[in-house]
Every structure is written in structure tokens, then in C-alpha cells.
Amino acid sequence: MIKDPTTLFRPNIAALTPYSTARDEYEGKLGIFIDANENPNENGYNRYPDPRQTELKAKLSSIKGVPAEQIFTGNGSDEAIDLCYRVFCRPGVDNVVAIAPSYGMYTVSAAINDVEVREVLLDEEFGLPVERLLEATDEKTKLMFICSPNNPTANSFDRAEIVRLIESFDGMVVLDEAYIDFAEQRGFVEDLAKYPNLIVLQTLSKAWGMAGLRFGLAFADKRVISMFNRVKYPYNINVAASRLVADMLDCDIASQVTEIKEQRTRLIEFMNDLSCIERVYPSDANFVLVRTDDADALYNALLADGIIVRNRNRMPMCKGCVRITVGTPAENDQLIASLTKYDTQWQQK
């Protein structure tokens, strides 16, 4: 039996009386705004933003097929990650389990919130270690972080294994799907009704091209989302970002996603033929992880040509690895030229 998520809330958070604006407390059409000590002279930005992001959530609900009451909109996915800790984990008492290597903000946010992180290494081929993840939990484990497709390994985990974790773990499973738009496997937002202990994170930074607007999403049981909304700062999404996001959600991103996936295949095929690359890992994301004998040398060579990639050499299980984001066709042409030059030099050593 999957646990009622409300039993996992921190007691002080469950009892919290949130900050409430007059506009939170009123239902209906408003005309004259003299409640919030704003400058009354209209300039497009003189009013505080809607603390509920009502219009945006209605549009997102239509796109994602999730009821608006099950959607949280945050200042990047990092806000939602931080809220997971603040809502569920008692500082200095509770712990979380997370896969490694994976997205670094899970551990950074844990440190900020004084919560122990129990990192569990992926299997040798970057597979999901279900048994070891469950064995790492105890009665004080409130969260389990799984990123699929994972960063930096780029692979998706088997749906059946993720389901097993959700059904077996007594806490909340936080499934980060930042790269799901580039994957062949479908995500889990359609399954929220089955799993009240599931929080799905997504973002508009990747496939939707809105990294500069800092807009993250969390989907979960309406009681979890309600608690997120109680704990968040009242005006976490500003007016300018809200308007731009609303407009950009009308764009059709399908052709861009298709091009990125085609360019991903192009880069993988090219790099598989390079002598300096020991391995190119399969990718379900908009980036590729490669292993070389000297990640620092490859990184510096690309940097000398004005190309910056991510050196992952010092992450667990990633010795010799570099993470390369799929760029535009023109950017990828330059990358290929730089890698070709480096490979020639490497063979002459």
C-alpha cells in the first residue's frame, strides 16, 4: 500500500500558516487594486504577479494533460528540489537517497537544508541499482532522487524498475524528467493518480528553450502541490517571465526537438570513429557522454578553439568523461572540426 504523502510532511510545515495576500483570499473579478501598497500608475509591471500563476497553469494543464491543481511552477527546477527538502525533511534528522553520478543540485540543496544524502552508485553500465537503493533507506529516509534520462550519463532507466522503486519505497520518489522530451520512453506524468508518493520534475529550460527565463515544473498529488504552494515565497514567478513563458508555450518545438535528436545521432556516429574516444555512451538526452584517456586534455583542446563542454572527469564513475551538449548544425560542424584536429594530434603522440 503506497503511503499517504501527508503523513510524510514535516510536522511544523504541516502546521504552517502561510503568508497570504489579499488576492489569495478573494475569488472573483477584481477591479480596483488598493490592497498591496503598489504604485497605482500602470506601466505593465507596477502590480505584483499572480501568486497562483493561474493562467500559466491552465495552459500547462492543457499541454501536459495534468490538472492545474497538480502543477507547481517554480523559479527553475531548483526551487522545486529545494521545496522537496523543506516540506519533507527535518534538518539534522531525516535523510534522502540519491543515485550517483547525477545532477549536483540534489546534494547541494541537501547540504543547504542540513539533510544527509546517501548516494548509491549506478550499476557498471549506468543501470538503476534498485536493490541497493532500497537497502540504503531506513525509517528516516523521506526522499529518493532519480533522474531519468540521467545527467550526466544521458540514459533513461527502465520504467518497470522505476515503478518498483515507487511501489516499494515508503517515502517520496522524486523523478527528475528534465530531458524527457528527447527520450523515446514516455514519462510518468500520466501515472500520478496511481502513485501519490511520486513527484515528477520537468523544466522549460531544455526542449522548450527557456533556460534564461528560469521556469521549472513539479507534478504531484494535489496535496503535495498544495503544500509546495504554502511554503514557496508568494511571488516566486515574476510578471515578465510569466508573460514570456505564456507566449513561448504557443510555439511548436517538435521540429527543434527532431533536429536535436538527428544532430545527436550525427555526433554519436562521428565520435564513434575517433581514435581518441574510448567510448560514446547511448543518449536519451540532448547531450552525449564520452570517455577518453585524458578528459582534461580534450577539454582544454576544445576550449582553445572557443568551444566549452563539461568536464565530468571528477564525478563518480566518470573518470575520463566529457559531456557534450548537442548544438546547432553549424556549432556541431565546428565541434567536429575541432575534434578531428585533436584526434589527428592524439594519433601522432
Short mmCIF file of C-alpha atoms in Angstrom, two decimals:
data_model
loop_
_atom_site.label_atom_id
_atom_site.label_comp_id
_atom_site.label_asym_id
_atom_site.label_seq_id
_atom_site.Cartn_x
_atom_site.Cartn_y
_atom_site.Cartn_z
CA MET A 1 0.00 0.00 0.00
CA ILE A 2 1.52 3.33 -1.07
CA LYS A 3 1.81 5.74 1.81
CA ASP A 4 -0.38 8.83 2.13
CA PRO A 5 2.05 11.68 1.34
CA THR A 6 0.56 13.93 4.02
CA THR A 7 1.99 11.60 6.68
CA LEU A 8 5.46 12.44 5.39
CA PHE A 9 5.20 16.23 5.79
CA ARG A 10 7.43 17.81 8.42
CA PRO A 11 5.15 18.49 11.43
CA ASN A 12 6.00 22.21 11.58
CA ILE A 13 5.35 22.54 7.83
CA ALA A 14 2.03 20.71 8.08
CA ALA A 15 1.02 23.18 10.79
CA LEU A 16 2.31 26.22 8.89
CA THR A 17 0.07 29.24 8.42
CA PRO A 18 1.34 30.55 5.08
CA TYR A 19 1.75 34.15 4.07
CA SER A 20 -1.44 35.16 2.31
CA THR A 21 -2.08 38.08 0.00
CA ALA A 22 -5.48 39.74 -0.30
CA ARG A 23 -5.69 38.34 -3.82
CA ASP A 24 -5.18 34.82 -2.48
CA GLU A 25 -8.14 35.30 -0.19
CA TYR A 26 -10.59 36.64 -2.77
CA GLU A 27 -12.39 34.72 -5.50
CA GLY A 28 -13.96 36.64 -8.35
CA LYS A 29 -13.22 39.50 -10.70
CA LEU A 30 -11.17 42.34 -9.25
CA GLY A 31 -11.29 45.94 -10.45
CA ILE A 32 -9.53 48.40 -8.16
CA PHE A 33 -6.29 47.21 -6.56
CA ILE A 34 -5.54 49.14 -3.36
CA ASP A 35 -4.54 46.19 -1.18
CA ALA A 36 -0.78 45.73 -1.70
CA ASN A 37 0.80 49.18 -1.43
CA GLU A 38 1.81 49.18 -5.09
CA ASN A 39 2.44 52.24 -7.24
CA PRO A 40 -1.00 52.71 -8.87
CA ASN A 41 0.36 54.18 -12.11
CA GLU A 42 0.13 51.49 -14.77
CA ASN A 43 3.32 50.69 -16.66
CA GLY A 44 2.85 46.97 -17.20
CA TYR A 45 4.94 45.98 -14.20
CA ASN A 46 3.65 48.04 -11.29
CA ARG A 47 1.46 45.22 -9.98
CA TYR A 48 2.61 42.13 -8.14
CA PRO A 49 2.31 38.94 -10.19
CA ASP A 50 -0.43 36.37 -9.67
CA PRO A 51 0.89 34.26 -6.74
CA ARG A 52 -1.05 31.25 -8.09
CA GLN A 53 0.09 31.57 -11.72
CA THR A 54 -3.49 30.67 -12.67
CA GLU A 55 -3.34 31.41 -16.40
CA LEU A 56 0.01 29.73 -16.87
CA LYS A 57 -1.10 26.61 -15.04
CA ALA A 58 -4.23 26.42 -17.19
CA LYS A 59 -2.08 26.49 -20.32
CA LEU A 60 0.38 23.96 -18.89
CA SER A 61 -2.51 21.72 -17.87
CA SER A 62 -3.69 21.64 -21.48
CA ILE A 63 -0.20 20.86 -22.80
CA LYS A 64 0.79 18.28 -20.19
CA GLY A 65 -2.60 16.66 -19.60
CA VAL A 66 -2.35 17.19 -15.83
CA PRO A 67 -4.96 19.02 -13.70
CA ALA A 68 -3.80 22.52 -12.75
CA GLU A 69 -4.11 21.68 -9.06
CA GLN A 70 -1.35 19.09 -9.54
CA ILE A 71 1.12 21.54 -11.11
CA PHE A 72 3.71 23.63 -9.28
CA THR A 73 5.54 26.36 -11.19
CA GLY A 74 8.87 27.42 -9.79
CA ASN A 75 11.92 29.58 -10.38
CA GLY A 76 13.72 26.78 -12.21
CA SER A 77 13.58 23.13 -11.16
CA ASP A 78 16.00 24.04 -8.36
CA GLU A 79 13.17 25.74 -6.46
CA ALA A 80 11.10 22.56 -6.59
CA ILE A 81 14.09 20.49 -5.46
CA ASP A 82 14.62 22.81 -2.50
CA LEU A 83 10.92 22.62 -1.62
CA CYS A 84 11.10 18.82 -1.51
CA TYR A 85 13.64 19.17 1.29
CA ARG A 86 11.81 21.95 3.10
CA VAL A 87 8.43 20.18 3.01
CA PHE A 88 9.52 16.63 3.83
CA CYS A 89 12.92 16.58 5.58
CA ARG A 90 13.64 17.62 9.16
CA PRO A 91 17.10 19.24 9.24
CA GLY A 92 19.68 17.13 11.03
CA VAL A 93 17.22 14.25 11.42
CA ASP A 94 15.94 12.87 8.13
CA ASN A 95 17.90 11.63 5.12
CA VAL A 96 17.48 11.14 1.39
CA VAL A 97 18.79 8.56 -1.06
CA ALA A 98 20.07 9.59 -4.49
CA ILE A 99 21.77 7.92 -7.42
CA ALA A 100 25.34 8.84 -8.36
CA PRO A 101 26.56 10.18 -10.67
CA SER A 102 23.63 12.54 -11.18
CA TYR A 103 22.53 16.17 -11.04
CA GLY A 104 24.58 18.04 -8.46
CA MET A 105 21.79 20.21 -7.02
CA TYR A 106 20.28 17.26 -5.15
CA THR A 107 23.31 17.18 -2.86
CA VAL A 108 23.84 20.95 -2.79
CA SER A 109 20.23 21.53 -1.71
CA ALA A 110 20.59 18.79 0.89
CA ALA A 111 23.65 20.48 2.37
CA ILE A 112 21.84 23.84 2.49
CA ASN A 113 18.94 22.20 4.32
CA ASP A 114 21.20 20.14 6.65
CA VAL A 115 19.92 16.80 5.35
CA GLU A 116 22.06 13.69 4.95
CA VAL A 117 22.37 12.32 1.40
CA ARG A 118 23.05 8.63 0.90
CA GLU A 119 24.46 8.33 -2.60
CA VAL A 120 24.17 4.95 -4.31
CA LEU A 121 26.41 4.33 -7.31
CA LEU A 122 24.77 3.24 -10.54
CA ASP A 123 25.50 -0.21 -11.90
CA GLU A 124 28.59 -0.68 -14.06
CA GLU A 125 26.70 0.19 -17.27
CA PHE A 126 24.96 3.12 -15.55
CA GLY A 127 21.90 0.99 -14.81
CA LEU A 128 19.49 1.64 -11.94
CA PRO A 129 20.55 -0.31 -8.80
CA VAL A 130 17.04 -0.94 -7.43
CA GLU A 131 18.01 -3.33 -4.63
CA ARG A 132 20.88 -1.20 -3.37
CA LEU A 133 18.73 1.93 -3.43
CA LEU A 134 16.08 0.27 -1.30
CA GLU A 135 18.70 -1.18 1.04
CA ALA A 136 20.11 2.32 1.62
CA THR A 137 16.80 3.55 3.09
CA ASP A 138 15.63 3.46 6.70
CA GLU A 139 12.71 4.84 8.72
CA LYS A 140 14.11 8.38 8.39
CA THR A 141 14.53 8.34 4.59
CA LYS A 142 11.96 10.76 3.24
CA LEU A 143 13.03 11.25 -0.39
CA MET A 144 14.63 9.26 -3.20
CA PHE A 145 16.02 11.23 -6.17
CA ILE A 146 16.06 9.55 -9.57
CA CYS A 147 16.98 11.47 -12.74
CA SER A 148 15.76 9.80 -15.97
CA PRO A 149 17.17 10.47 -18.53
CA ASN A 150 20.05 10.90 -16.16
CA ASN A 151 22.59 13.72 -16.13
CA PRO A 152 25.47 13.26 -16.94
CA THR A 153 25.09 9.66 -18.17
CA ALA A 154 22.29 10.54 -20.68
CA ASN A 155 20.49 7.20 -20.35
CA SER A 156 16.88 6.53 -19.36
CA PHE A 157 16.08 3.91 -16.75
CA ASP A 158 13.67 1.05 -17.36
CA ARG A 159 10.08 2.01 -16.48
CA ALA A 160 9.47 -1.25 -14.64
CA GLU A 161 12.44 -0.58 -12.35
CA ILE A 162 11.23 2.94 -11.58
CA VAL A 163 7.75 1.59 -10.81
CA ARG A 164 9.28 -0.95 -8.46
CA LEU A 165 11.03 1.82 -6.53
CA ILE A 166 7.84 3.87 -6.32
CA GLU A 167 5.83 0.90 -5.09
CA SER A 168 8.47 -0.39 -2.66
CA PHE A 169 9.75 2.82 -1.06
CA ASP A 170 7.81 4.26 1.89
CA GLY A 171 8.84 7.84 1.16
CA MET A 172 8.52 10.19 -1.80
CA VAL A 173 10.20 9.32 -5.10
CA VAL A 174 11.35 12.49 -6.87
CA LEU A 175 11.69 11.64 -10.57
CA ASP A 176 13.56 14.33 -12.48
CA GLU A 177 12.49 14.29 -16.14
CA ALA A 178 14.33 17.41 -17.32
CA TYR A 179 15.34 15.64 -20.56
CA ILE A 180 12.21 13.56 -21.18
CA ASP A 181 11.35 15.43 -24.42
CA PHE A 182 14.41 13.89 -26.08
CA ALA A 183 13.71 10.33 -24.92
CA GLU A 184 11.90 7.52 -26.71
CA GLN A 185 10.42 6.26 -23.43
CA ARG A 186 7.38 8.15 -22.13
CA GLY A 187 7.47 9.89 -18.80
CA PHE A 188 5.41 9.44 -15.66
CA VAL A 189 3.12 12.49 -15.55
CA GLU A 190 0.27 10.30 -16.84
CA ASP A 191 0.68 7.99 -13.84
CA LEU A 192 0.32 10.47 -10.99
CA ALA A 193 -3.12 9.20 -9.99
CA LYS A 194 -1.64 5.76 -9.35
CA TYR A 195 1.28 6.97 -7.27
CA PRO A 196 0.58 9.60 -4.56
CA ASN A 197 4.20 9.26 -3.40
CA LEU A 198 5.59 10.38 -6.77
CA ILE A 199 6.87 13.88 -7.60
CA VAL A 200 7.80 14.43 -11.26
CA LEU A 201 10.11 17.33 -12.05
CA GLN A 202 10.28 18.83 -15.53
CA THR A 203 11.65 22.05 -16.96
CA LEU A 204 11.15 24.52 -19.79
CA SER A 205 14.92 25.11 -19.97
CA LYS A 206 15.81 22.27 -22.33
CA ALA A 207 13.47 21.31 -25.19
CA TRP A 208 11.38 24.47 -24.78
CA GLY A 209 14.43 26.74 -25.00
CA MET A 210 13.65 28.90 -21.96
CA ALA A 211 16.75 28.40 -19.80
CA GLY A 212 17.14 32.16 -19.43
CA LEU A 213 13.61 32.52 -18.02
CA ARG A 214 14.22 30.06 -15.13
CA PHE A 215 10.95 28.16 -15.19
CA GLY A 216 10.64 24.72 -13.61
CA LEU A 217 7.70 22.41 -13.07
CA ALA A 218 6.68 19.85 -10.49
CA PHE A 219 3.74 17.47 -10.88
CA ALA A 220 2.37 15.53 -7.93
CA ASP A 221 -0.64 14.64 -5.82
CA LYS A 222 -2.70 17.79 -5.25
CA ARG A 223 -1.99 17.65 -1.50
CA VAL A 224 1.76 17.78 -2.17
CA ILE A 225 1.37 20.65 -4.64
CA SER A 226 -0.83 22.50 -2.16
CA MET A 227 1.92 22.21 0.43
CA PHE A 228 4.55 23.41 -2.05
CA ASN A 229 2.38 26.47 -2.70
CA ARG A 230 2.03 27.13 1.02
CA VAL A 231 5.79 27.02 1.60
CA LYS A 232 7.04 28.85 -1.50
CA TYR A 233 7.62 32.59 -1.48
CA PRO A 234 4.40 34.34 -2.53
CA TYR A 235 5.58 35.92 -5.79
CA ASN A 236 8.15 33.37 -6.99
CA ILE A 237 7.41 33.90 -10.72
CA ASN A 238 7.76 37.48 -11.91
CA VAL A 239 5.45 39.25 -14.35
CA ALA A 240 7.93 39.49 -17.21
CA ALA A 241 8.82 35.79 -17.07
CA SER A 242 5.15 34.80 -16.81
CA ARG A 243 4.25 36.73 -19.94
CA LEU A 244 7.18 35.45 -21.96
CA VAL A 245 6.60 31.84 -20.89
CA ALA A 246 2.91 32.09 -21.79
CA ASP A 247 3.80 33.35 -25.27
CA MET A 248 6.53 30.77 -25.85
CA LEU A 249 4.27 27.91 -24.81
CA ASP A 250 2.34 28.61 -28.01
CA CYS A 251 5.42 27.70 -30.07
CA ASP A 252 5.71 24.30 -31.74
CA ILE A 253 9.00 22.82 -30.55
CA ALA A 254 8.63 19.50 -32.39
CA SER A 255 10.91 20.44 -35.29
CA GLN A 256 13.65 21.68 -32.95
CA VAL A 257 13.49 18.51 -30.87
CA THR A 258 13.67 16.41 -34.03
CA GLU A 259 16.71 18.34 -35.27
CA ILE A 260 18.48 17.99 -31.92
CA LYS A 261 17.89 14.23 -31.95
CA GLU A 262 19.16 13.98 -35.53
CA GLN A 263 22.25 16.01 -34.67
CA ARG A 264 22.76 13.81 -31.59
CA THR A 265 22.87 10.76 -33.86
CA ARG A 266 25.27 12.57 -36.18
CA LEU A 267 27.67 13.38 -33.34
CA ILE A 268 27.49 9.87 -31.87
CA GLU A 269 28.29 8.28 -35.23
CA PHE A 270 31.17 10.70 -35.81
CA MET A 271 32.70 10.30 -32.35
CA ASN A 272 32.45 6.51 -32.51
CA ASP A 273 35.05 6.65 -35.32
CA LEU A 274 37.55 8.78 -33.40
CA SER A 275 40.66 7.09 -32.05
CA CYS A 276 40.85 9.49 -29.09
CA ILE A 277 37.38 8.49 -27.87
CA GLU A 278 37.31 5.22 -25.95
CA ARG A 279 33.53 5.06 -25.64
CA VAL A 280 30.44 7.01 -26.63
CA TYR A 281 27.56 6.23 -24.28
CA PRO A 282 23.96 5.87 -25.53
CA SER A 283 21.93 9.05 -25.13
CA ASP A 284 18.26 9.75 -24.49
CA ALA A 285 19.01 13.42 -23.79
CA ASN A 286 20.23 16.50 -25.68
CA PHE A 287 23.84 15.71 -24.78
CA VAL A 288 26.32 12.88 -25.16
CA LEU A 289 28.75 11.49 -22.58
CA VAL A 290 32.07 10.26 -23.98
CA ARG A 291 35.04 8.60 -22.33
CA THR A 292 38.61 9.38 -23.37
CA ASP A 293 42.02 8.57 -21.97
CA ASP A 294 42.57 12.20 -20.93
CA ALA A 295 39.44 14.27 -20.31
CA ASP A 296 41.43 17.31 -19.20
CA ALA A 297 43.45 17.36 -22.44
CA LEU A 298 40.34 17.04 -24.61
CA TYR A 299 38.54 19.72 -22.61
CA ASN A 300 41.47 22.14 -22.92
CA ALA A 301 41.87 21.47 -26.65
CA LEU A 302 38.23 22.29 -27.31
CA LEU A 303 38.45 25.34 -25.07
CA ALA A 304 41.42 26.60 -27.08
CA ASP A 305 39.14 26.51 -30.15
CA GLY A 306 36.47 28.53 -28.33
CA ILE A 307 34.28 25.52 -27.56
CA ILE A 308 33.23 24.84 -23.98
CA VAL A 309 31.99 21.42 -22.91
CA ARG A 310 31.56 19.94 -19.43
CA ASN A 311 34.47 18.05 -17.93
CA ARG A 312 32.97 15.30 -15.76
CA ASN A 313 36.29 13.61 -15.05
CA ARG A 314 35.98 14.04 -11.28
CA MET A 315 32.45 12.71 -10.86
CA PRO A 316 31.89 9.19 -9.50
CA MET A 317 32.20 6.55 -12.25
CA CYS A 318 33.04 9.25 -14.84
CA LYS A 319 36.85 9.22 -14.90
CA GLY A 320 37.96 10.36 -18.34
CA CYS A 321 34.47 11.54 -19.28
CA VAL A 322 33.37 14.71 -21.04
CA ARG A 323 29.73 15.75 -21.50
CA ILE A 324 28.97 17.39 -24.84
CA THR A 325 25.69 19.22 -25.47
CA VAL A 326 24.15 18.91 -28.94
CA GLY A 327 24.40 22.32 -30.60
CA THR A 328 23.05 23.75 -33.82
CA PRO A 329 24.25 22.12 -37.07
CA ALA A 330 26.73 24.97 -37.53
CA GLU A 331 28.04 24.65 -33.96
CA ASN A 332 28.35 20.90 -34.40
CA ASP A 333 30.35 21.48 -37.60
CA GLN A 334 32.87 23.48 -35.57
CA LEU A 335 32.92 20.82 -32.85
CA ILE A 336 33.58 18.10 -35.44
CA ALA A 337 36.41 20.13 -36.97
CA SER A 338 37.99 20.69 -33.56
CA LEU A 339 37.65 17.03 -32.56
CA THR A 340 39.13 15.94 -35.90
CA LYS A 341 42.18 18.14 -35.30
CA TYR A 342 42.57 16.84 -31.75
CA ASP A 343 42.22 13.23 -32.90
CA THR A 344 44.96 13.70 -35.50
CA GLN A 345 47.27 15.15 -32.86
CA TRP A 346 46.38 12.35 -30.44
CA GLN A 347 47.29 9.68 -33.00
CA GLN A 348 50.68 11.31 -33.57
CA LYS A 349 51.66 11.12 -29.91
#
